[in-house]
Tab-separated table of C-alpha atoms and ligand atoms in Angstrom:
chain	number	residue	atom	x	y	z
A	250	UNK	CA	-10.777	-14.534	-27.621
A	251	UNK	CA	-9.871	-13.561	-24.099
A	252	UNK	CA	-12.672	-13.796	-21.573
A	253	UNK	CA	-13.466	-15.155	-18.123
A	254	UNK	CA	-15.891	-18.068	-17.877
A	255	UNK	CA	-17.631	-16.365	-14.983
A	256	UNK	CA	-17.010	-13.383	-12.717
A	257	UNK	CA	-15.176	-15.489	-10.103
A	258	UNK	CA	-12.286	-15.997	-12.512
A	259	UNK	CA	-11.616	-12.251	-12.411
A	260	UNK	CA	-10.744	-12.275	-8.694
A	261	UNK	CA	-7.150	-11.266	-7.893
A	262	UNK	CA	-4.298	-9.961	-10.060
A	263	UNK	CA	-4.974	-6.501	-8.680
A	264	UNK	CA	-2.794	-3.504	-9.578
A	265	UNK	CA	0.109	-2.145	-7.569
A	266	UNK	CA	0.237	1.663	-7.646
A	267	UNK	CA	2.954	4.032	-6.454
A	268	UNK	CA	1.892	6.570	-3.844
A	269	UNK	CA	3.404	9.910	-4.753
A	270	UNK	CA	2.180	13.021	-2.950
A	271	UNK	CA	1.137	11.652	0.441
A	272	UNK	CA	4.514	9.993	0.914
A	273	UNK	CA	6.747	12.820	-0.306
A	274	UNK	CA	8.532	12.931	3.082
A	275	UNK	CA	9.269	9.187	3.046
A	276	UNK	CA	12.544	8.234	1.332
A	277	UNK	CA	11.280	4.695	0.524
A	278	UNK	CA	9.166	3.588	-2.442
A	279	UNK	CA	5.600	3.207	-1.147
A	280	UNK	CA	3.299	1.030	-3.252
A	281	UNK	CA	-0.407	0.400	-2.731
A	282	UNK	CA	-1.933	-2.962	-3.589
A	283	UNK	CA	-5.307	-1.666	-4.755
A	284	UNK	CA	-7.915	-4.384	-4.219
A	285	UNK	CA	-10.898	-2.470	-5.593
A	286	UNK	CA	-10.719	-4.153	-8.999
A	287	UNK	CA	-11.992	-7.432	-7.550
A	288	UNK	CA	-15.606	-8.112	-8.612
A	289	UNK	CA	-16.925	-7.328	-5.121
A	290	UNK	CA	-14.625	-4.289	-4.952
A	291	UNK	CA	-12.604	-5.695	-2.057
A	292	UNK	CA	-9.777	-8.060	-1.187
A	293	UNK	CA	-12.264	-10.277	0.649
A	294	UNK	CA	-13.435	-11.856	-2.628
A	295	UNK	CA	-10.223	-13.875	-2.557
A	296	UNK	CA	-10.866	-15.534	0.792
A	297	UNK	CA	-14.665	-15.830	0.335
A	298	UNK	CA	-14.189	-17.988	-2.748
A	299	UNK	CA	-11.414	-20.025	-1.098
A	300	UNK	CA	-13.556	-20.724	2.002
A	301	UNK	CA	-16.429	-21.901	-0.198
A	302	UNK	CA	-14.212	-24.077	-2.416
A	303	UNK	CA	-12.533	-25.736	0.582
A	304	UNK	CA	-15.931	-26.377	2.249
A	305	UNK	CA	-17.267	-27.864	-0.977
A	306	UNK	CA	-14.260	-30.174	-1.204
A	307	UNK	CA	-14.677	-31.698	2.252
A	308	UNK	CA	-18.495	-31.698	2.231
A	309	UNK	CA	-19.163	-28.992	4.835
A	310	UNK	CA	-21.047	-27.073	2.135
A	311	UNK	CA	-23.505	-29.145	0.129
A	312	UNK	CA	-25.364	-28.333	-3.103
A	313	UNK	CA	-28.225	-25.894	-2.569
A	314	UNK	CA	-26.954	-25.040	0.930
A	315	UNK	CA	-27.308	-21.768	2.828
A	316	UNK	CA	-24.204	-19.773	3.768
A	317	UNK	CA	-24.593	-17.973	7.113
A	318	UNK	CA	-21.948	-15.516	8.258
A	319	UNK	CA	-21.377	-12.532	10.501
A	320	UNK	CA	-19.751	-10.037	8.156
A	321	UNK	CA	-19.119	-6.327	8.012
A	322	UNK	CA	-19.921	-6.352	4.348
A	323	UNK	CA	-16.901	-7.142	2.234
A	324	UNK	CA	-16.696	-10.850	3.057
A	325	UNK	CA	-20.453	-10.979	2.575
A	326	UNK	CA	-20.072	-9.449	-0.846
A	327	UNK	CA	-17.490	-12.035	-1.882
A	328	UNK	CA	-19.643	-14.868	-0.510
A	329	UNK	CA	-22.802	-13.456	-2.141
A	330	UNK	CA	-21.171	-13.220	-5.566
A	331	UNK	CA	-19.775	-16.746	-5.336
A	332	UNK	CA	-23.185	-17.959	-4.083
A	333	UNK	CA	-24.895	-16.520	-7.191
A	334	UNK	CA	-22.527	-18.402	-9.492
A	335	UNK	CA	-22.556	-21.626	-7.454
A	336	UNK	CA	-26.237	-21.722	-6.502
A	337	UNK	CA	-26.204	-21.145	-2.716
A	338	UNK	CA	-28.402	-18.932	-0.514
A	339	UNK	CA	-26.847	-16.371	1.866
A	340	UNK	CA	-27.922	-14.956	5.241
A	341	UNK	CA	-25.604	-12.340	6.764
A	342	UNK	CA	-25.588	-10.773	10.193
A	343	UNK	CA	-23.839	-7.449	10.656
A	344	UNK	CA	-23.653	-4.510	13.075
A	345	UNK	CA	-25.502	-1.220	13.019
A	346	UNK	CA	-22.101	0.550	12.908
A	347	UNK	CA	-21.595	-0.432	9.278
A	348	UNK	CA	-22.498	1.721	6.267
A	349	UNK	CA	-26.049	1.201	5.030
A	350	UNK	CA	-24.629	1.107	1.501
A	351	UNK	CA	-22.813	-2.124	2.388
A	352	UNK	CA	-26.070	-3.866	3.353
A	353	UNK	CA	-27.858	-2.661	0.207
A	354	UNK	CA	-24.986	-3.924	-1.908
A	355	UNK	CA	-25.320	-7.415	-0.331
A	356	UNK	CA	-29.060	-7.413	-0.919
A	357	UNK	CA	-28.378	-6.579	-4.591
A	358	UNK	CA	-27.021	-10.151	-4.919
A	359	UNK	CA	-30.087	-11.663	-3.297
A	360	UNK	CA	-28.599	-12.060	0.185
A	361	UNK	CA	-30.632	-11.609	3.375
A	362	UNK	CA	-29.040	-9.174	5.860
A	363	UNK	CA	-29.807	-9.064	9.600
A	364	UNK	CA	-28.538	-5.931	11.381
A	365	UNK	CA	-27.454	-6.409	15.045
A	366	UNK	CA	-26.360	-3.914	17.755
A	367	UNK	CA	-22.622	-2.996	17.871
A	368	UNK	CA	-22.163	-2.229	21.543
A	369	UNK	CA	-22.763	-5.660	23.065
A	370	UNK	CA	-20.258	-8.379	24.068
A	371	UNK	CA	-19.529	-11.043	21.443
A	372	UNK	CA	-21.086	-13.618	23.850
A	373	UNK	CA	-24.314	-11.575	24.117
A	374	UNK	CA	-27.178	-13.405	22.297
A	375	UNK	CA	-27.884	-10.187	20.343
A	376	UNK	CA	-24.313	-9.869	18.976
A	377	UNK	CA	-23.831	-10.567	15.306
A	378	UNK	CA	-21.537	-13.462	16.181
A	379	UNK	CA	-24.208	-15.099	18.375
A	380	UNK	CA	-27.069	-14.494	15.953
A	381	UNK	CA	-25.172	-16.117	13.075
A	382	UNK	CA	-24.244	-19.135	15.271
A	383	UNK	CA	-27.896	-19.561	16.287
A	384	UNK	CA	-29.090	-19.352	12.667
A	385	UNK	CA	-26.529	-21.969	11.657
A	386	UNK	CA	-28.206	-24.406	14.068
A	387	UNK	CA	-31.732	-23.473	13.029
A	388	UNK	CA	-31.445	-23.274	9.217
A	389	UNK	CA	-31.279	-26.713	7.514
A	390	UNK	CA	-28.352	-27.515	5.184
A	391	UNK	CA	-26.517	-24.422	6.334
A	392	UNK	CA	-22.805	-23.745	6.708
A	393	UNK	CA	-21.037	-20.978	8.598
A	394	UNK	CA	-17.651	-20.128	7.070
A	395	UNK	CA	-16.513	-18.329	10.270
A	396	UNK	CA	-13.963	-16.105	8.593
A	397	UNK	CA	-12.269	-15.324	11.930
A	398	UNK	CA	-11.098	-18.854	12.623
A	399	UNK	CA	-11.356	-20.519	9.206
A	400	UNK	CA	-7.807	-21.321	7.965
A	401	UNK	CA	-8.968	-21.045	4.327
A	402	UNK	CA	-9.137	-17.264	4.926
A	403	UNK	CA	-5.398	-16.817	5.515
A	404	UNK	CA	-4.634	-19.603	3.027
A	405	UNK	CA	-6.290	-17.599	0.213
A	406	UNK	CA	-3.797	-14.797	0.783
A	407	UNK	CA	-0.915	-17.267	1.094
A	408	UNK	CA	-1.884	-18.612	-2.338
A	409	UNK	CA	-2.709	-15.380	-4.178
A	410	UNK	CA	-2.052	-12.026	-2.443
A	411	UNK	CA	1.435	-12.987	-1.238
A	412	UNK	CA	2.708	-14.357	-4.577
A	413	UNK	CA	1.248	-11.351	-6.470
A	414	UNK	CA	3.072	-8.878	-4.206
A	415	UNK	CA	6.323	-10.844	-4.455
A	416	UNK	CA	6.113	-10.862	-8.243
A	417	UNK	CA	4.971	-7.256	-8.634
A	418	UNK	CA	7.855	-5.998	-6.491
A	419	UNK	CA	10.319	-8.337	-8.156
A	420	UNK	CA	11.071	-9.756	-4.711
A	421	UNK	CA	12.223	-6.307	-3.499
A	422	UNK	CA	9.491	-5.731	-0.885
A	423	UNK	CA	10.990	-4.830	2.522
A	424	UNK	CA	7.837	-3.904	4.504
A	425	UNK	CA	4.198	-5.019	4.351
A	426	UNK	CA	1.577	-2.744	5.941
A	427	UNK	CA	-1.914	-4.213	6.460
A	428	UNK	CA	-5.032	-3.313	8.431
A	429	UNK	CA	-5.937	-6.262	10.661
A	430	UNK	CA	-9.497	-7.519	11.216
A	431	UNK	CA	-9.884	-11.282	10.974
A	432	UNK	CA	-6.128	-11.350	10.376
A	433	UNK	CA	-6.505	-13.430	7.222
A	434	UNK	CA	-4.964	-10.865	4.897
A	435	UNK	CA	-1.914	-10.089	7.008
A	436	UNK	CA	-1.200	-13.639	8.190
A	437	UNK	CA	-1.542	-15.385	4.820
A	438	UNK	CA	0.330	-12.713	2.887
A	439	UNK	CA	3.050	-12.427	5.559
A	440	UNK	CA	3.547	-16.204	5.699
A	441	UNK	CA	4.227	-16.385	1.966
A	442	UNK	CA	6.462	-13.326	1.891
A	443	UNK	CA	8.477	-14.333	4.980
A	444	UNK	CA	9.057	-17.775	3.495
A	445	UNK	CA	10.529	-15.993	0.481
A	446	UNK	CA	12.520	-13.498	2.578
A	447	UNK	CA	12.446	-13.731	6.391
A	448	UNK	CA	13.813	-10.158	6.669
A	449	UNK	CA	10.576	-8.609	5.395
A	450	UNK	CA	8.970	-6.598	8.193
A	451	UNK	CA	5.220	-7.058	8.657
A	452	UNK	CA	3.399	-4.110	10.209
A	453	UNK	CA	-0.224	-4.468	11.320
A	454	UNK	CA	-2.567	-1.499	11.535
A	455	UNK	CA	-4.844	-1.502	14.584
A	456	UNK	CA	-7.454	0.949	15.904
A	457	UNK	CA	-7.876	2.578	19.311
A	458	UNK	CA	-10.569	0.465	20.991
A	459	UNK	CA	-9.093	-2.853	19.752
A	460	UNK	CA	-7.035	-5.472	21.602
A	461	UNK	CA	-4.361	-6.410	19.048
A	462	UNK	CA	-1.485	-4.047	19.798
A	463	UNK	CA	-1.465	-4.542	23.555
A	464	UNK	CA	-1.817	-8.308	23.172
A	465	UNK	CA	1.163	-8.415	20.784
A	466	UNK	CA	3.320	-6.279	23.050
A	467	UNK	CA	2.426	-7.715	26.474
A	468	UNK	CA	0.645	-11.018	25.857
A	469	UNK	CA	-2.157	-9.556	27.919
A	470	UNK	CA	-5.726	-9.688	26.572
A	471	UNK	CA	-6.844	-6.461	28.203
A	472	UNK	CA	-10.607	-5.868	28.193
A	473	UNK	CA	-9.915	-2.249	29.180
A	474	UNK	CA	-8.527	-1.685	25.697
A	475	UNK	CA	-11.989	-2.349	24.263
A	476	UNK	CA	-14.360	0.515	23.497
A	477	UNK	CA	-16.498	1.507	20.518
A	478	UNK	CA	-14.683	3.080	17.592
A	479	UNK	CA	-15.597	4.421	14.186
A	480	UNK	CA	-12.928	2.964	11.878
A	481	UNK	CA	-14.407	0.211	9.702
A	482	UNK	CA	-12.994	-3.200	8.815
A	483	UNK	CA	-10.095	-3.390	11.277
A	484	UNK	CA	-9.498	-3.948	14.984
A	485	UNK	CA	-11.324	-6.530	17.120
A	486	UNK	CA	-12.557	-7.084	20.669
A	487	UNK	CA	-11.380	-10.722	20.655
A	488	UNK	CA	-8.484	-12.710	19.176
A	489	UNK	CA	-9.410	-14.382	15.859
A	490	UNK	CA	-7.407	-17.524	15.099
A	491	UNK	CA	-6.463	-16.022	11.730
A	492	UNK	CA	-4.280	-13.403	13.432
A	493	UNK	CA	-0.879	-15.109	13.585
A	494	UNK	CA	0.953	-12.826	16.012
A	495	UNK	CA	4.256	-14.608	15.344
A	496	UNK	CA	4.260	-13.269	11.772
A	497	UNK	CA	3.468	-9.656	12.743
A	498	UNK	CA	6.505	-7.617	13.803
A	499	UNK	CA	4.685	-4.528	15.052
A	500	UNK	CA	1.199	-3.080	15.465
A	501	UNK	CA	0.557	0.620	14.888
A	502	UNK	CA	-2.636	2.193	16.236
A	503	UNK	CA	-4.340	4.915	14.198
A	504	UNK	CA	-7.096	7.217	15.454
A	505	UNK	CA	-10.581	7.312	13.906
A	506	UNK	CA	-9.951	10.913	12.904
A	507	UNK	CA	-6.676	10.249	11.091
A	508	UNK	CA	-8.161	7.185	9.371
A	509	UNK	CA	-11.077	9.323	8.120
A	510	UNK	CA	-8.872	12.232	7.021
A	511	UNK	CA	-6.495	9.954	5.118
A	512	UNK	CA	-9.362	8.052	3.474
A	513	UNK	CA	-10.282	11.391	1.880
A	514	UNK	CA	-6.667	12.373	1.237
A	515	UNK	CA	-5.960	9.211	-0.796
A	516	UNK	CA	-8.773	10.189	-3.191
A	517	UNK	CA	-7.814	13.865	-3.342
A	518	UNK	CA	-4.037	13.521	-3.526
A	519	UNK	CA	-3.579	10.226	-5.345
A	520	UNK	CA	-6.863	9.833	-7.261
A	521	UNK	CA	-7.409	6.399	-5.716
A	522	UNK	CA	-10.959	5.873	-4.421
A	523	UNK	CA	-10.631	3.460	-1.498
A	524	UNK	CA	-12.196	2.739	1.875
A	525	UNK	CA	-11.635	3.578	5.505
A	526	UNK	CA	-9.089	0.861	6.313
A	527	UNK	CA	-6.911	2.139	3.446
A	528	UNK	CA	-7.019	5.584	5.076
A	529	UNK	CA	-6.052	4.033	8.383
A	530	UNK	CA	-3.193	2.105	6.774
A	531	UNK	CA	-1.947	5.221	4.957
A	532	UNK	CA	-2.026	7.255	8.173
A	533	UNK	CA	-0.140	4.376	9.829
A	534	UNK	CA	2.540	4.415	7.104
A	535	UNK	CA	3.098	8.116	7.804
A	536	UNK	CA	3.200	7.538	11.585
A	537	UNK	CA	5.865	4.871	11.021
A	538	UNK	CA	7.895	6.846	8.470
A	539	UNK	CA	11.004	6.756	10.690
A	540	UNK	CA	11.126	2.985	10.027
A	541	UNK	CA	11.555	3.392	6.263
A	542	UNK	CA	14.820	4.337	4.589
A	543	UNK	CA	15.927	4.952	1.042
A	544	UNK	CA	15.865	1.788	-1.065
A	545	UNK	CA	13.070	0.215	1.008
A	546	UNK	CA	9.949	-0.975	-0.785
A	547	UNK	CA	6.860	-0.584	1.384
A	548	UNK	CA	3.663	-2.295	0.231
A	549	UNK	CA	0.417	-1.155	1.821
A	550	UNK	CA	-2.847	-2.962	1.155
A	551	UNK	CA	-5.926	-0.938	0.229
A	552	UNK	CA	-8.717	-3.388	1.100
A	553	UNK	CA	-11.882	-1.946	-0.425
A	554	UNK	CA	-13.622	0.744	-2.477
A	555	UNK	CA	-14.559	4.300	-1.514
A	556	UNK	CA	-18.170	4.093	-2.744
A	557	UNK	CA	-19.066	2.152	0.412
A	558	UNK	CA	-18.179	5.204	2.512
A	559	UNK	CA	-20.018	7.944	0.584
A	560	UNK	CA	-22.409	8.499	3.498
A	561	UNK	CA	-19.529	8.596	6.002
A	562	UNK	CA	-15.913	9.622	5.420
A	563	UNK	CA	-16.769	11.204	2.064
A	564	UNK	CA	-19.673	13.182	3.525
A	565	UNK	CA	-18.714	16.636	4.893
A	566	UNK	CA	-21.596	16.787	7.339
A	567	UNK	CA	-20.799	13.363	8.805
A	568	UNK	CA	-17.142	14.413	9.147
A	569	UNK	CA	-18.006	17.774	10.705
A	570	UNK	CA	-20.391	16.181	13.243
A	571	UNK	CA	-17.489	14.114	14.557
A	572	UNK	CA	-14.974	16.956	14.543
A	573	UNK	CA	-12.977	15.245	11.785
A	574	UNK	CA	-12.897	18.123	9.301
A	575	UNK	CA	-9.708	20.088	9.679
A	576	UNK	CA	-10.332	23.802	10.143
A	577	UNK	CA	-8.467	25.566	7.405
A	578	UNK	CA	-5.436	27.221	8.945
A	579	UNK	CA	-4.528	30.492	7.263
A	580	UNK	CA	-0.903	31.560	7.307
A	581	UNK	CA	1.197	34.639	6.595
A	582	UNK	CA	1.485	33.416	3.018
A	583	UNK	CA	-2.281	33.866	2.560
A	584	UNK	CA	-1.926	37.470	3.767
A	585	UNK	CA	0.541	38.406	1.070
A	586	UNK	CA	-0.945	36.245	-1.696
A	587	UNK	CA	-2.403	39.251	-3.513
A	588	UNK	CA	0.792	41.288	-3.669
A	589	UNK	CA	3.349	38.485	-3.725
A	590	UNK	CA	4.497	39.363	-7.276
A	591	UNK	CA	5.216	43.010	-6.417
A	592	UNK	CA	8.526	43.945	-4.781
A	593	UNK	CA	8.327	45.434	-1.301
A	594	UNK	CA	8.755	49.234	-1.183
A	595	UNK	CA	11.827	50.162	0.911
A	596	UNK	CA	13.910	53.289	1.479
A	597	UNK	CA	17.600	53.837	2.296
A	598	UNK	CA	18.519	55.117	5.763
A	599	UNK	CA	20.578	57.927	4.209
A	600	UNK	CA	17.652	59.341	2.215
A	601	UNK	CA	15.668	62.370	3.306
A	602	UNK	CA	12.478	62.058	5.335
A	603	UNK	CA	10.764	64.106	2.625
A	604	UNK	CA	11.520	61.284	0.165
A	605	UNK	CA	9.864	58.804	2.499
A	606	UNK	CA	6.748	61.001	2.595
A	607	UNK	CA	6.736	61.219	-1.215
A	608	UNK	CA	7.059	57.443	-1.521
A	609	UNK	CA	4.204	56.872	0.934
A	610	UNK	CA	2.017	59.196	-1.133
A	611	UNK	CA	3.007	57.587	-4.433
A	612	UNK	CA	2.375	53.987	-3.316
A	613	UNK	CA	-0.490	54.848	-0.973
A	614	UNK	CA	1.205	53.231	2.020
A	615	UNK	CA	1.670	54.297	5.637
A	616	UNK	CA	4.959	52.619	6.600
A	617	UNK	CA	8.230	51.674	4.924
A	618	UNK	CA	11.047	49.342	6.025
A	619	UNK	CA	14.409	51.121	6.014
A	620	UNK	CA	17.493	49.563	4.406
A	621	UNK	CA	21.074	50.201	5.566
A	622	UNK	CA	24.076	48.336	4.112
A	623	UNK	CA	21.685	46.036	2.173
A	624	UNK	CA	19.866	44.780	5.255
A	625	UNK	CA	16.605	45.835	6.830
A	626	UNK	CA	17.785	48.091	9.649
A	627	UNK	CA	14.720	50.022	10.708
A	628	UNK	CA	11.301	51.376	9.837
A	629	UNK	CA	9.522	54.642	9.342
A	630	UNK	CA	5.791	55.337	9.476
A	631	UNK	CA	3.516	58.270	8.797
A	632	UNK	CA	2.173	58.746	12.326
A	633	UNK	CA	5.706	59.166	13.698
A	634	UNK	CA	6.621	61.654	10.921
A	635	UNK	CA	3.399	63.569	11.589
A	636	UNK	CA	4.122	63.839	15.339
A	637	UNK	CA	7.711	65.080	14.808
A	638	UNK	CA	6.769	67.427	11.986
A	639	UNK	CA	4.596	69.472	14.326
A	640	UNK	CA	7.627	70.093	16.593
A	641	UNK	CA	10.190	70.516	13.796
A	642	UNK	CA	9.050	72.015	10.447
A	643	UNK	CA	12.534	71.337	8.957
A	644	UNK	CA	12.158	67.612	9.572
A	645	UNK	CA	11.554	66.748	5.900
A	646	UNK	CA	15.123	67.759	5.050
A	647	UNK	CA	16.667	65.514	7.684
A	648	UNK	CA	17.933	61.983	7.076
A	649	UNK	CA	15.773	58.978	7.829
A	650	UNK	CA	18.283	57.307	10.181
A	651	UNK	CA	17.858	60.259	12.572
A	652	UNK	CA	14.289	59.262	13.380
A	653	UNK	CA	13.809	55.694	12.152
A	654	UNK	CA	12.305	53.153	14.501
A	655	UNK	CA	13.220	49.497	15.097
A	656	UNK	CA	12.847	47.056	12.181
A	657	UNK	CA	9.514	45.273	11.988
A	658	UNK	CA	9.359	41.744	13.414
A	659	UNK	CA	9.981	38.951	10.893
A	660	UNK	CA	7.816	35.825	10.509
A	661	UNK	CA	7.944	32.872	8.099
A	662	UNK	CA	5.438	32.067	5.334
A	663	UNK	CA	4.010	29.289	7.517
A	664	UNK	CA	3.320	31.449	10.595
A	665	UNK	CA	-0.387	31.283	11.497
A	666	UNK	CA	-2.388	34.488	11.042
A	667	UNK	CA	-3.278	34.401	14.734
A	668	UNK	CA	0.444	34.632	15.589
A	669	UNK	CA	1.060	37.393	13.047
A	670	UNK	CA	-1.807	39.482	14.419
A	671	UNK	CA	-0.384	39.260	17.963
A	672	UNK	CA	2.773	41.030	16.749
A	673	UNK	CA	0.892	44.021	15.348
A	674	UNK	CA	0.387	46.767	17.955
A	675	UNK	CA	0.058	50.574	18.086
A	676	UNK	CA	3.856	50.876	18.061
A	677	UNK	CA	4.443	48.064	15.558
A	678	UNK	CA	2.110	48.747	12.628
A	679	UNK	CA	3.575	46.044	10.355
A	680	UNK	CA	5.292	42.646	10.237
A	681	UNK	CA	7.706	41.340	7.613
A	682	UNK	CA	7.220	37.921	6.044
A	683	UNK	CA	10.447	36.251	4.945
A	684	UNK	CA	9.712	34.162	1.859
A	685	UNK	CA	11.476	30.889	1.057
A	686	UNK	CA	13.194	32.817	-1.774
A	687	UNK	CA	14.868	35.039	0.834
A	688	UNK	CA	12.840	38.101	-0.198
A	689	UNK	CA	10.625	39.992	2.241
A	690	UNK	CA	7.014	41.122	2.113
A	691	UNK	CA	5.176	43.467	4.402
A	692	UNK	CA	1.917	42.698	6.222
A	693	UNK	CA	-0.142	45.430	7.903
A	694	UNK	CA	-3.171	45.540	10.139
A	695	UNK	CA	-5.208	46.260	7.008
A	696	UNK	CA	-4.037	42.989	5.354
A	697	UNK	CA	-5.118	40.969	8.398
A	698	UNK	CA	-8.531	42.636	8.634
A	699	UNK	CA	-9.243	42.135	4.932
A	700	UNK	CA	-8.192	38.449	5.095
A	701	UNK	CA	-10.666	37.762	7.900
A	702	UNK	CA	-13.539	40.021	6.767
B	1076	PMP	N1	-10.427	-3.508	5.644
B	1076	PMP	C1	-11.692	-3.782	5.333
B	1076	PMP	C2	-12.486	-2.730	4.643
B	1076	PMP	C3	-12.256	-5.022	5.675
B	1076	PMP	O1	-13.508	-5.299	5.341
B	1076	PMP	C4	-11.464	-5.965	6.364
B	1076	PMP	C5	-12.074	-7.275	6.797
B	1076	PMP	N2	-12.689	-7.186	8.054
B	1076	PMP	C6	-10.141	-5.629	6.675
B	1076	PMP	C7	-9.662	-4.396	6.292
B	1076	PMP	C8	-9.232	-6.551	7.443
B	1076	PMP	O2	-8.856	-7.681	6.713
B	1076	PMP	P1	-8.688	-9.076	7.436
B	1076	PMP	O3	-10.043	-9.492	7.938
B	1076	PMP	O4	-8.177	-9.994	6.401
B	1076	PMP	O5	-7.733	-8.901	8.578
């Protein structure tokens, strides 16, 4: 029989999955360490259990004790699950910025959750840091893990996440990409991997509104860098002791919008349902693509599960309200989509104008590109023929090159409809779209109107 003695034994040994579509422009192998298979659906189960075990060992946490922590949800989940198995109570403080689903999930394990305001200084008595410190003093037999400064946090990743990644990549990992919050994940994992191979580059993902990147690059803790942001799980307004800046080679900042868009893209393009910091990390990988070359093995950590963001990044209305939904951009390719299989009607410059009129009638069209020596050399349209016909009744027997106009302007498949429509005027009734195959298609005013209407 093969079974775990309790749910805590199922923490870790998470899968490593190749990213395919999102990274098609990156020559390196990009692998995601998908942490959603942990019992609490996040990587934080690893460090929550380790913090509890270490506190049990040295007596900071006693039987029947109460665990009090300021947590954005995932650490709380790990602590709450371990508390169920080990017989502890939990009180968590969190911020009103976090998803409501995260709080409900903690309460499902019997934890008490206190929601505090986001936009106050950490030293403010209302902040979730201050409230949890106060409760620790007030509640008897309580222990505060303090995930930000507790070395067991990073140690958990040194002992499990790092070795798993080393083994799963057969020691071939060249770059580690990790969203940084408490810093436990990046510092512990990086320490193990750099001990194995000091050439491995460790790239931290930071948000706009957080202090990490500037601090790493200048040594300056700049309060001006701090402002509220939407991205969840990463970035801080202080320096947690678990962020070991000496192990992090570079910080990349990602916008809230890109983090949100890529959270959705990972689900839609790769079928992997993960949270907002995974989206941020994926967007960061793409921003840093110039750093990765063929043969490199880039491991990016996906911290938690997408279900926790159903009311946010996976909700169209929430996305639209923040201007995060990309407006669909139609291109010339959309204009020709309906007749892309049919060859474009053309006429030779040496043919008679009467033939052009017959062709227009037959195909129910008003303009035809003219071919000379196998290239598009001009154009002819019904309004011009009509004008000249009034002056010269013998016109139909003349050759097309006597009256043909300039060739129509050429655009690519990717040209935006707005650009195509600018080219169409009274004197230029059509535009040619050059396909990747080298063939041409014609777009008229009618095509543009019917694509918009
Ligand atoms: N992503 C998510 C969703 C998280 O909850 C956290 C933890 N705050 C992180 C990333 C960052 O991990 P760490 O705290 O280990 O730096």
